[in-house]
Amino acid sequence: MTNEFLLDPRLEADTWAVAEWPLSRLRLMDHHDYPWFILVPRRADVRELHQLAPEDAIQLACESGALARAMEQAFAPKALNVAKLGNIVEQLHLHHVARCEGDPAWPGPVWGAPKSRGLETQEAEDRIARVLGLVGDVGG
């Protein structure tokens, strides 16, 4: 157990830095096929949602809602998949994936589907700007 928050190395390697919100680090998955953002609460040694303090759980819900609303406006998905898995990366993180009919994994899950390629810098910056330009109040 440690008292210091450190971003899991796999999340660091697989994502682009986006923003620091009151509770969470917002990251963009380096995945061309889907607009895919991740919220990582900056709490050490937390793996499950129920391990968050009640005020942190409320804050995460506010941040997730703000992100989801912005992604719906930015990408007009058929479905917005929001999930906490943690089977590979144990550190608590919440996925937000905009899904469209005809995307490479539709209608199945994106987890385990082959990735066509990562994002070019301009593509990542464009996705980030689209979402951040639409995010409302994230609480805190």
mmCIF file with all atom_site columns, C-alpha atoms in Angstrom:
data_model
loop_
_atom_site.group_PDB
_atom_site.id
_atom_site.type_symbol
_atom_site.label_atom_id
_atom_site.label_alt_id
_atom_site.label_comp_id
_atom_site.label_asym_id
_atom_site.label_entity_id
_atom_site.label_seq_id
_atom_site.pdbx_PDB_ins_code
_atom_site.Cartn_x
_atom_site.Cartn_y
_atom_site.Cartn_z
_atom_site.occupancy
_atom_site.B_iso_or_equiv
_atom_site.pdbx_formal_charge
_atom_site.auth_seq_id
_atom_site.auth_comp_id
_atom_site.auth_asym_id
_atom_site.auth_atom_id
_atom_site.pdbx_PDB_model_num
ATOM 1   C CA . MET A 1 1   ? 0.000   0.000  0.000   1.00 0.00 ? 1   MET A CA 1
ATOM 2   C CA . THR A 1 2   ? 1.172   3.495  -0.857  1.00 0.00 ? 2   THR A CA 1
ATOM 3   C CA . ASN A 1 3   ? -0.300  6.914  -0.154  1.00 0.00 ? 3   ASN A CA 1
ATOM 4   C CA . GLU A 1 4   ? 0.947   8.430  -3.406  1.00 0.00 ? 4   GLU A CA 1
ATOM 5   C CA . PHE A 1 5   ? -1.098  8.281  -6.611  1.00 0.00 ? 5   PHE A CA 1
ATOM 6   C CA . LEU A 1 6   ? 0.884   7.032  -9.598  1.00 0.00 ? 6   LEU A CA 1
ATOM 7   C CA . LEU A 1 7   ? -0.693  6.438  -12.994 1.00 0.00 ? 7   LEU A CA 1
ATOM 8   C CA . ASP A 1 8   ? -0.416  2.799  -14.006 1.00 0.00 ? 8   ASP A CA 1
ATOM 9   C CA . PRO A 1 9   ? 2.399   2.456  -16.588 1.00 0.00 ? 9   PRO A CA 1
ATOM 10  C CA . ARG A 1 10  ? 0.116   0.686  -19.053 1.00 0.00 ? 10  ARG A CA 1
ATOM 11  C CA . LEU A 1 11  ? -2.438  3.493  -18.926 1.00 0.00 ? 11  LEU A CA 1
ATOM 12  C CA . GLU A 1 12  ? 0.394   5.981  -19.333 1.00 0.00 ? 12  GLU A CA 1
ATOM 13  C CA . ALA A 1 13  ? 1.690   4.140  -22.408 1.00 0.00 ? 13  ALA A CA 1
ATOM 14  C CA . ASP A 1 14  ? -1.720  3.538  -24.031 1.00 0.00 ? 14  ASP A CA 1
ATOM 15  C CA . THR A 1 15  ? -3.205  7.016  -23.638 1.00 0.00 ? 15  THR A CA 1
ATOM 16  C CA . TRP A 1 16  ? -2.763  10.732 -24.305 1.00 0.00 ? 16  TRP A CA 1
ATOM 17  C CA . ALA A 1 17  ? -2.888  13.223 -21.430 1.00 0.00 ? 17  ALA A CA 1
ATOM 18  C CA . VAL A 1 18  ? -5.980  15.434 -21.635 1.00 0.00 ? 18  VAL A CA 1
ATOM 19  C CA . ALA A 1 19  ? -6.811  17.233 -18.382 1.00 0.00 ? 19  ALA A CA 1
ATOM 20  C CA . GLU A 1 20  ? -6.635  17.192 -14.605 1.00 0.00 ? 20  GLU A CA 1
ATOM 21  C CA . TRP A 1 21  ? -10.145 17.392 -13.155 1.00 0.00 ? 21  TRP A CA 1
ATOM 22  C CA . PRO A 1 22  ? -10.999 17.799 -9.465  1.00 0.00 ? 22  PRO A CA 1
ATOM 23  C CA . LEU A 1 23  ? -10.784 14.039 -8.797  1.00 0.00 ? 23  LEU A CA 1
ATOM 24  C CA . SER A 1 24  ? -9.616  12.383 -11.981 1.00 0.00 ? 24  SER A CA 1
ATOM 25  C CA . ARG A 1 25  ? -6.997  12.443 -14.645 1.00 0.00 ? 25  ARG A CA 1
ATOM 26  C CA . LEU A 1 26  ? -8.709  12.517 -18.034 1.00 0.00 ? 26  LEU A CA 1
ATOM 27  C CA . ARG A 1 27  ? -6.904  10.499 -20.706 1.00 0.00 ? 27  ARG A CA 1
ATOM 28  C CA . LEU A 1 28  ? -7.613  9.664  -24.376 1.00 0.00 ? 28  LEU A CA 1
ATOM 29  C CA . MET A 1 29  ? -6.978  6.119  -25.548 1.00 0.00 ? 29  MET A CA 1
ATOM 30  C CA . ASP A 1 30  ? -4.470  5.930  -28.383 1.00 0.00 ? 30  ASP A CA 1
ATOM 31  C CA . HIS A 1 31  ? -6.989  4.159  -30.616 1.00 0.00 ? 31  HIS A CA 1
ATOM 32  C CA . HIS A 1 32  ? -8.004  5.449  -34.034 1.00 0.00 ? 32  HIS A CA 1
ATOM 33  C CA . ASP A 1 33  ? -11.157 3.345  -34.396 1.00 0.00 ? 33  ASP A CA 1
ATOM 34  C CA . TYR A 1 34  ? -13.196 4.809  -31.519 1.00 0.00 ? 34  TYR A CA 1
ATOM 35  C CA . PRO A 1 35  ? -13.409 8.060  -29.573 1.00 0.00 ? 35  PRO A CA 1
ATOM 36  C CA . TRP A 1 36  ? -12.374 6.558  -26.226 1.00 0.00 ? 36  TRP A CA 1
ATOM 37  C CA . PHE A 1 37  ? -11.650 8.519  -23.069 1.00 0.00 ? 37  PHE A CA 1
ATOM 38  C CA . ILE A 1 38  ? -10.719 7.285  -19.602 1.00 0.00 ? 38  ILE A CA 1
ATOM 39  C CA . LEU A 1 39  ? -11.179 8.855  -16.180 1.00 0.00 ? 39  LEU A CA 1
ATOM 40  C CA . VAL A 1 40  ? -8.597  7.780  -13.588 1.00 0.00 ? 40  VAL A CA 1
ATOM 41  C CA . PRO A 1 41  ? -9.377  8.921  -10.039 1.00 0.00 ? 41  PRO A CA 1
ATOM 42  C CA . ARG A 1 42  ? -6.189  10.198 -8.401  1.00 0.00 ? 42  ARG A CA 1
ATOM 43  C CA . ARG A 1 43  ? -6.458  7.919  -5.390  1.00 0.00 ? 43  ARG A CA 1
ATOM 44  C CA . ALA A 1 44  ? -3.687  5.512  -4.424  1.00 0.00 ? 44  ALA A CA 1
ATOM 45  C CA . ASP A 1 45  ? -4.420  1.805  -4.157  1.00 0.00 ? 45  ASP A CA 1
ATOM 46  C CA . VAL A 1 46  ? -8.056  2.046  -5.277  1.00 0.00 ? 46  VAL A CA 1
ATOM 47  C CA . ARG A 1 47  ? -9.154  -0.743 -7.604  1.00 0.00 ? 47  ARG A CA 1
ATOM 48  C CA . GLU A 1 48  ? -12.934 -0.829 -7.267  1.00 0.00 ? 48  GLU A CA 1
ATOM 49  C CA . LEU A 1 49  ? -15.691 1.796  -7.329  1.00 0.00 ? 49  LEU A CA 1
ATOM 50  C CA . HIS A 1 50  ? -16.942 0.801  -3.887  1.00 0.00 ? 50  HIS A CA 1
ATOM 51  C CA . GLN A 1 51  ? -13.476 1.546  -2.428  1.00 0.00 ? 51  GLN A CA 1
ATOM 52  C CA . LEU A 1 52  ? -13.887 5.258  -3.142  1.00 0.00 ? 52  LEU A CA 1
ATOM 53  C CA . ALA A 1 53  ? -14.918 7.519  -0.285  1.00 0.00 ? 53  ALA A CA 1
ATOM 54  C CA . PRO A 1 54  ? -18.569 8.571  -0.749  1.00 0.00 ? 54  PRO A CA 1
ATOM 55  C CA . GLU A 1 55  ? -17.615 12.133 -1.717  1.00 0.00 ? 55  GLU A CA 1
ATOM 56  C CA . ASP A 1 56  ? -15.140 10.776 -4.299  1.00 0.00 ? 56  ASP A CA 1
ATOM 57  C CA . ALA A 1 57  ? -17.811 8.453  -5.731  1.00 0.00 ? 57  ALA A CA 1
ATOM 58  C CA . ILE A 1 58  ? -20.123 11.444 -6.157  1.00 0.00 ? 58  ILE A CA 1
ATOM 59  C CA . GLN A 1 59  ? -17.352 13.478 -7.782  1.00 0.00 ? 59  GLN A CA 1
ATOM 60  C CA . LEU A 1 60  ? -16.517 10.621 -10.174 1.00 0.00 ? 60  LEU A CA 1
ATOM 61  C CA . ALA A 1 61  ? -20.191 10.410 -11.152 1.00 0.00 ? 61  ALA A CA 1
ATOM 62  C CA . CYS A 1 62  ? -20.207 14.170 -11.874 1.00 0.00 ? 62  CYS A CA 1
ATOM 63  C CA . GLU A 1 63  ? -17.048 13.936 -13.983 1.00 0.00 ? 63  GLU A CA 1
ATOM 64  C CA . SER A 1 64  ? -18.308 10.867 -15.837 1.00 0.00 ? 64  SER A CA 1
ATOM 65  C CA . GLY A 1 65  ? -21.629 12.542 -16.587 1.00 0.00 ? 65  GLY A CA 1
ATOM 66  C CA . ALA A 1 66  ? -19.941 15.698 -17.884 1.00 0.00 ? 66  ALA A CA 1
ATOM 67  C CA . LEU A 1 67  ? -17.610 13.621 -20.082 1.00 0.00 ? 67  LEU A CA 1
ATOM 68  C CA . ALA A 1 68  ? -20.456 11.467 -21.395 1.00 0.00 ? 68  ALA A CA 1
ATOM 69  C CA . ARG A 1 69  ? -22.591 14.491 -22.302 1.00 0.00 ? 69  ARG A CA 1
ATOM 70  C CA . ALA A 1 70  ? -19.672 16.136 -24.105 1.00 0.00 ? 70  ALA A CA 1
ATOM 71  C CA . MET A 1 71  ? -18.883 12.925 -26.014 1.00 0.00 ? 71  MET A CA 1
ATOM 72  C CA . GLU A 1 72  ? -22.528 12.568 -27.094 1.00 0.00 ? 72  GLU A CA 1
ATOM 73  C CA . GLN A 1 73  ? -22.473 16.103 -28.480 1.00 0.00 ? 73  GLN A CA 1
ATOM 74  C CA . ALA A 1 74  ? -19.044 15.755 -30.077 1.00 0.00 ? 74  ALA A CA 1
ATOM 75  C CA . PHE A 1 75  ? -19.438 12.354 -31.732 1.00 0.00 ? 75  PHE A CA 1
ATOM 76  C CA . ALA A 1 76  ? -23.213 11.620 -31.912 1.00 0.00 ? 76  ALA A CA 1
ATOM 77  C CA . PRO A 1 77  ? -22.689 7.915  -31.153 1.00 0.00 ? 77  PRO A CA 1
ATOM 78  C CA . LYS A 1 78  ? -25.338 5.205  -31.484 1.00 0.00 ? 78  LYS A CA 1
ATOM 79  C CA . ALA A 1 79  ? -24.261 4.103  -27.986 1.00 0.00 ? 79  ALA A CA 1
ATOM 80  C CA . LEU A 1 80  ? -21.904 5.427  -25.356 1.00 0.00 ? 80  LEU A CA 1
ATOM 81  C CA . ASN A 1 81  ? -20.297 2.570  -23.462 1.00 0.00 ? 81  ASN A CA 1
ATOM 82  C CA . VAL A 1 82  ? -19.208 3.509  -19.935 1.00 0.00 ? 82  VAL A CA 1
ATOM 83  C CA . ALA A 1 83  ? -17.469 0.728  -18.027 1.00 0.00 ? 83  ALA A CA 1
ATOM 84  C CA . LYS A 1 84  ? -15.134 -0.135 -15.202 1.00 0.00 ? 84  LYS A CA 1
ATOM 85  C CA . LEU A 1 85  ? -13.267 -3.361 -15.944 1.00 0.00 ? 85  LEU A CA 1
ATOM 86  C CA . GLY A 1 86  ? -9.870  -3.654 -14.295 1.00 0.00 ? 86  GLY A CA 1
ATOM 87  C CA . ASN A 1 87  ? -9.101  -7.146 -15.521 1.00 0.00 ? 87  ASN A CA 1
ATOM 88  C CA . ILE A 1 88  ? -5.752  -6.161 -17.022 1.00 0.00 ? 88  ILE A CA 1
ATOM 89  C CA . VAL A 1 89  ? -5.024  -2.784 -15.388 1.00 0.00 ? 89  VAL A CA 1
ATOM 90  C CA . GLU A 1 90  ? -6.093  -3.028 -11.759 1.00 0.00 ? 90  GLU A CA 1
ATOM 91  C CA . GLN A 1 91  ? -5.954  0.718  -11.054 1.00 0.00 ? 91  GLN A CA 1
ATOM 92  C CA . LEU A 1 92  ? -9.487  2.144  -10.966 1.00 0.00 ? 92  LEU A CA 1
ATOM 93  C CA . HIS A 1 93  ? -10.325 3.755  -14.293 1.00 0.00 ? 93  HIS A CA 1
ATOM 94  C CA . LEU A 1 94  ? -13.611 4.372  -16.053 1.00 0.00 ? 94  LEU A CA 1
ATOM 95  C CA . HIS A 1 95  ? -13.848 3.885  -19.830 1.00 0.00 ? 95  HIS A CA 1
ATOM 96  C CA . HIS A 1 96  ? -16.087 6.079  -22.026 1.00 0.00 ? 96  HIS A CA 1
ATOM 97  C CA . VAL A 1 97  ? -16.296 4.762  -25.596 1.00 0.00 ? 97  VAL A CA 1
ATOM 98  C CA . ALA A 1 98  ? -18.404 6.372  -28.332 1.00 0.00 ? 98  ALA A CA 1
ATOM 99  C CA . ARG A 1 99  ? -19.766 3.580  -30.527 1.00 0.00 ? 99  ARG A CA 1
ATOM 100 C CA . CYS A 1 100 ? -21.248 3.957  -33.993 1.00 0.00 ? 100 CYS A CA 1
ATOM 101 C CA . GLU A 1 101 ? -22.939 1.418  -36.218 1.00 0.00 ? 101 GLU A CA 1
ATOM 102 C CA . GLY A 1 102 ? -20.332 0.131  -38.622 1.00 0.00 ? 102 GLY A CA 1
ATOM 103 C CA . ASP A 1 103 ? -17.329 0.767  -36.380 1.00 0.00 ? 103 ASP A CA 1
ATOM 104 C CA . PRO A 1 104 ? -14.805 -2.095 -36.556 1.00 0.00 ? 104 PRO A CA 1
ATOM 105 C CA . ALA A 1 105 ? -16.216 -3.984 -33.549 1.00 0.00 ? 105 ALA A CA 1
ATOM 106 C CA . TRP A 1 106 ? -19.920 -3.083 -33.900 1.00 0.00 ? 106 TRP A CA 1
ATOM 107 C CA . PRO A 1 107 ? -22.051 -4.339 -32.246 1.00 0.00 ? 107 PRO A CA 1
ATOM 108 C CA . GLY A 1 108 ? -19.606 -6.349 -30.128 1.00 0.00 ? 108 GLY A CA 1
ATOM 109 C CA . PRO A 1 109 ? -17.300 -5.046 -27.417 1.00 0.00 ? 109 PRO A CA 1
ATOM 110 C CA . VAL A 1 110 ? -14.194 -3.035 -28.243 1.00 0.00 ? 110 VAL A CA 1
ATOM 111 C CA . TRP A 1 111 ? -12.128 -4.983 -25.708 1.00 0.00 ? 111 TRP A CA 1
ATOM 112 C CA . GLY A 1 112 ? -10.108 -7.594 -27.548 1.00 0.00 ? 112 GLY A CA 1
ATOM 113 C CA . ALA A 1 113 ? -10.961 -6.223 -31.003 1.00 0.00 ? 113 ALA A CA 1
ATOM 114 C CA . PRO A 1 114 ? -7.866  -5.586 -33.120 1.00 0.00 ? 114 PRO A CA 1
ATOM 115 C CA . LYS A 1 115 ? -6.692  -1.981 -33.280 1.00 0.00 ? 115 LYS A CA 1
ATOM 116 C CA . SER A 1 116 ? -6.174  -0.626 -36.788 1.00 0.00 ? 116 SER A CA 1
ATOM 117 C CA . ARG A 1 117 ? -3.683  1.991  -35.558 1.00 0.00 ? 117 ARG A CA 1
ATOM 118 C CA . GLY A 1 118 ? -2.991  4.599  -32.944 1.00 0.00 ? 118 GLY A CA 1
ATOM 119 C CA . LEU A 1 119 ? -3.759  8.278  -33.270 1.00 0.00 ? 119 LEU A CA 1
ATOM 120 C CA . GLU A 1 120 ? -1.621  10.820 -35.050 1.00 0.00 ? 120 GLU A CA 1
ATOM 121 C CA . THR A 1 121 ? -0.897  13.896 -32.930 1.00 0.00 ? 121 THR A CA 1
ATOM 122 C CA . GLN A 1 122 ? -3.374  16.064 -34.869 1.00 0.00 ? 122 GLN A CA 1
ATOM 123 C CA . GLU A 1 123 ? -6.112  13.421 -34.570 1.00 0.00 ? 123 GLU A CA 1
ATOM 124 C CA . ALA A 1 124 ? -5.615  13.195 -30.809 1.00 0.00 ? 124 ALA A CA 1
ATOM 125 C CA . GLU A 1 125 ? -5.578  16.974 -30.438 1.00 0.00 ? 125 GLU A CA 1
ATOM 126 C CA . ASP A 1 126 ? -8.784  17.244 -32.505 1.00 0.00 ? 126 ASP A CA 1
ATOM 127 C CA . ARG A 1 127 ? -10.635 14.665 -30.376 1.00 0.00 ? 127 ARG A CA 1
ATOM 128 C CA . ILE A 1 128 ? -9.441  16.318 -27.184 1.00 0.00 ? 128 ILE A CA 1
ATOM 129 C CA . ALA A 1 129 ? -10.472 19.802 -28.362 1.00 0.00 ? 129 ALA A CA 1
ATOM 130 C CA . ARG A 1 130 ? -13.913 18.576 -29.485 1.00 0.00 ? 130 ARG A CA 1
ATOM 131 C CA . VAL A 1 131 ? -14.646 17.103 -26.085 1.00 0.00 ? 131 VAL A CA 1
ATOM 132 C CA . LEU A 1 132 ? -13.072 19.752 -23.876 1.00 0.00 ? 132 LEU A CA 1
ATOM 133 C CA . GLY A 1 133 ? -14.908 22.456 -25.813 1.00 0.00 ? 133 GLY A CA 1
ATOM 134 C CA . LEU A 1 134 ? -18.220 20.869 -24.811 1.00 0.00 ? 134 LEU A CA 1
ATOM 135 C CA . VAL A 1 135 ? -17.533 19.822 -21.215 1.00 0.00 ? 135 VAL A CA 1
ATOM 136 C CA . GLY A 1 136 ? -19.679 21.628 -18.721 1.00 0.00 ? 136 GLY A CA 1
ATOM 137 C CA . ASP A 1 137 ? -19.230 21.751 -14.967 1.00 0.00 ? 137 ASP A CA 1
ATOM 138 C CA . VAL A 1 138 ? -17.275 18.777 -13.638 1.00 0.00 ? 138 VAL A CA 1
ATOM 139 C CA . GLY A 1 139 ? -18.007 19.628 -10.021 1.00 0.00 ? 139 GLY A CA 1
ATOM 140 C CA . GLY A 1 140 ? -15.419 19.908 -7.332  1.00 0.00 ? 140 GLY A CA 1
#
